[in-house]
Amino acid sequence: MNNTIFGHTTIKKEAVPIFFGKRGKDEELETILVETEVFSCMDETCIGWMRKEFVSDDLLCPMCGKEMIQEIRELPKI
């Protein structure tokens, strides 16, 4: 519907519903933690680490280039 007010044309628009996929507290998915082999940086100032499946052959930290050591962490299952 067009209306003219003070020489300006206005257009009436209808509201469009917007839905969000927010889950209720009862429906939240449970995070399953498993013991996972990872390699972490030996440098105390670096927080770099990666899962064993993604580590490079040279075993160097991708963030700082220092050596990495193997350890076990509880991480979400992928």
PDB file of C-alpha atoms in Angstrom:
ATOM      1  CA  MET A   1       0.000   0.000   0.000  1.00  0.00           C
ATOM      2  CA  ASN A   2       1.437   3.378  -0.974  1.00  0.00           C
ATOM      3  CA  ASN A   3       0.715   6.489   1.057  1.00  0.00           C
ATOM      4  CA  THR A   4       1.699  10.036   0.180  1.00  0.00           C
ATOM      5  CA  ILE A   5       2.709  12.224   3.108  1.00  0.00           C
ATOM      6  CA  PHE A   6       4.099  15.719   2.495  1.00  0.00           C
ATOM      7  CA  GLY A   7       5.060  14.864  -1.064  1.00  0.00           C
ATOM      8  CA  HIS A   8       6.946  11.675  -0.067  1.00  0.00           C
ATOM      9  CA  THR A   9       5.792   8.221  -0.986  1.00  0.00           C
ATOM     10  CA  THR A  10       5.953   5.622   1.756  1.00  0.00           C
ATOM     11  CA  ILE A  11       5.703   1.911   1.230  1.00  0.00           C
ATOM     12  CA  LYS A  12       4.171  -0.297   3.878  1.00  0.00           C
ATOM     13  CA  LYS A  13       6.216  -3.478   4.405  1.00  0.00           C
ATOM     14  CA  GLU A  14       5.084  -6.631   6.108  1.00  0.00           C
ATOM     15  CA  ALA A  15       7.055  -8.114   8.977  1.00  0.00           C
ATOM     16  CA  VAL A  16       9.008 -11.260   8.126  1.00  0.00           C
ATOM     17  CA  PRO A  17       9.332 -13.832  10.915  1.00  0.00           C
ATOM     18  CA  ILE A  18      12.872 -14.872  11.799  1.00  0.00           C
ATOM     19  CA  PHE A  19      13.545 -18.200  13.475  1.00  0.00           C
ATOM     20  CA  PHE A  20      16.658 -19.236  15.345  1.00  0.00           C
ATOM     21  CA  GLY A  21      17.655 -22.859  15.916  1.00  0.00           C
ATOM     22  CA  LYS A  22      18.293 -22.501  19.640  1.00  0.00           C
ATOM     23  CA  ARG A  23      17.984 -25.740  21.574  1.00  0.00           C
ATOM     24  CA  GLY A  24      16.370 -26.004  24.946  1.00  0.00           C
ATOM     25  CA  LYS A  25      18.466 -27.042  27.929  1.00  0.00           C
ATOM     26  CA  ASP A  26      16.949 -30.526  27.769  1.00  0.00           C
ATOM     27  CA  GLU A  27      18.000 -30.927  24.125  1.00  0.00           C
ATOM     28  CA  GLU A  28      21.667 -29.847  24.421  1.00  0.00           C
ATOM     29  CA  LEU A  29      24.127 -32.340  22.991  1.00  0.00           C
ATOM     30  CA  GLU A  30      26.495 -33.974  25.444  1.00  0.00           C
ATOM     31  CA  THR A  31      30.197 -33.473  24.726  1.00  0.00           C
ATOM     32  CA  ILE A  32      32.034 -36.783  24.852  1.00  0.00           C
ATOM     33  CA  LEU A  33      35.644 -36.474  26.019  1.00  0.00           C
ATOM     34  CA  VAL A  34      38.196 -39.114  25.058  1.00  0.00           C
ATOM     35  CA  GLU A  35      41.859 -39.531  25.894  1.00  0.00           C
ATOM     36  CA  THR A  36      43.682 -38.315  22.775  1.00  0.00           C
ATOM     37  CA  GLU A  37      47.343 -38.394  21.787  1.00  0.00           C
ATOM     38  CA  VAL A  38      48.583 -34.876  21.043  1.00  0.00           C
ATOM     39  CA  PHE A  39      51.883 -33.153  20.448  1.00  0.00           C
ATOM     40  CA  SER A  40      52.466 -29.934  22.391  1.00  0.00           C
ATOM     41  CA  CYS A  41      55.195 -27.324  22.079  1.00  0.00           C
ATOM     42  CA  MET A  42      58.120 -27.638  24.485  1.00  0.00           C
ATOM     43  CA  ASP A  43      58.541 -23.847  24.726  1.00  0.00           C
ATOM     44  CA  GLU A  44      56.858 -22.647  27.949  1.00  0.00           C
ATOM     45  CA  THR A  45      55.789 -19.348  26.347  1.00  0.00           C
ATOM     46  CA  CYS A  46      54.043 -21.066  23.400  1.00  0.00           C
ATOM     47  CA  ILE A  47      50.567 -22.602  23.647  1.00  0.00           C
ATOM     48  CA  GLY A  48      50.823 -24.577  20.371  1.00  0.00           C
ATOM     49  CA  TRP A  49      49.569 -28.165  20.232  1.00  0.00           C
ATOM     50  CA  MET A  50      47.855 -30.492  17.764  1.00  0.00           C
ATOM     51  CA  ARG A  51      46.275 -33.909  17.600  1.00  0.00           C
ATOM     52  CA  LYS A  52      48.538 -36.774  16.552  1.00  0.00           C
ATOM     53  CA  GLU A  53      46.551 -37.234  13.321  1.00  0.00           C
ATOM     54  CA  PHE A  54      47.434 -33.704  12.155  1.00  0.00           C
ATOM     55  CA  VAL A  55      51.082 -33.414  13.213  1.00  0.00           C
ATOM     56  CA  SER A  56      53.729 -32.818  10.531  1.00  0.00           C
ATOM     57  CA  ASP A  57      56.618 -35.238   9.925  1.00  0.00           C
ATOM     58  CA  ASP A  58      59.246 -32.872  11.346  1.00  0.00           C
ATOM     59  CA  LEU A  59      57.411 -32.564  14.724  1.00  0.00           C
ATOM     60  CA  LEU A  60      57.919 -28.783  14.850  1.00  0.00           C
ATOM     61  CA  CYS A  61      55.405 -26.399  16.358  1.00  0.00           C
ATOM     62  CA  PRO A  62      53.460 -24.579  13.633  1.00  0.00           C
ATOM     63  CA  MET A  63      53.276 -21.459  15.817  1.00  0.00           C
ATOM     64  CA  CYS A  64      56.890 -20.967  16.902  1.00  0.00           C
ATOM     65  CA  GLY A  65      58.954 -23.641  15.116  1.00  0.00           C
ATOM     66  CA  LYS A  66      60.267 -25.305  18.306  1.00  0.00           C
ATOM     67  CA  GLU A  67      60.197 -29.056  18.989  1.00  0.00           C
ATOM     68  CA  MET A  68      57.019 -30.748  20.180  1.00  0.00           C
ATOM     69  CA  ILE A  69      56.561 -33.621  22.658  1.00  0.00           C
ATOM     70  CA  GLN A  70      53.852 -36.262  22.797  1.00  0.00           C
ATOM     71  CA  GLU A  71      51.295 -36.271  25.615  1.00  0.00           C
ATOM     72  CA  ILE A  72      47.721 -37.367  26.381  1.00  0.00           C
ATOM     73  CA  ARG A  73      44.811 -34.897  26.783  1.00  0.00           C
ATOM     74  CA  GLU A  74      41.081 -35.323  27.259  1.00  0.00           C
ATOM     75  CA  LEU A  75      39.515 -33.716  24.194  1.00  0.00           C
ATOM     76  CA  PRO A  76      36.084 -33.742  22.539  1.00  0.00           C
ATOM     77  CA  LYS A  77      35.613 -36.709  20.221  1.00  0.00           C
ATOM     78  CA  ILE A  78      35.795 -35.831  16.518  1.00  0.00           C
TER      79      ILE A  78
END
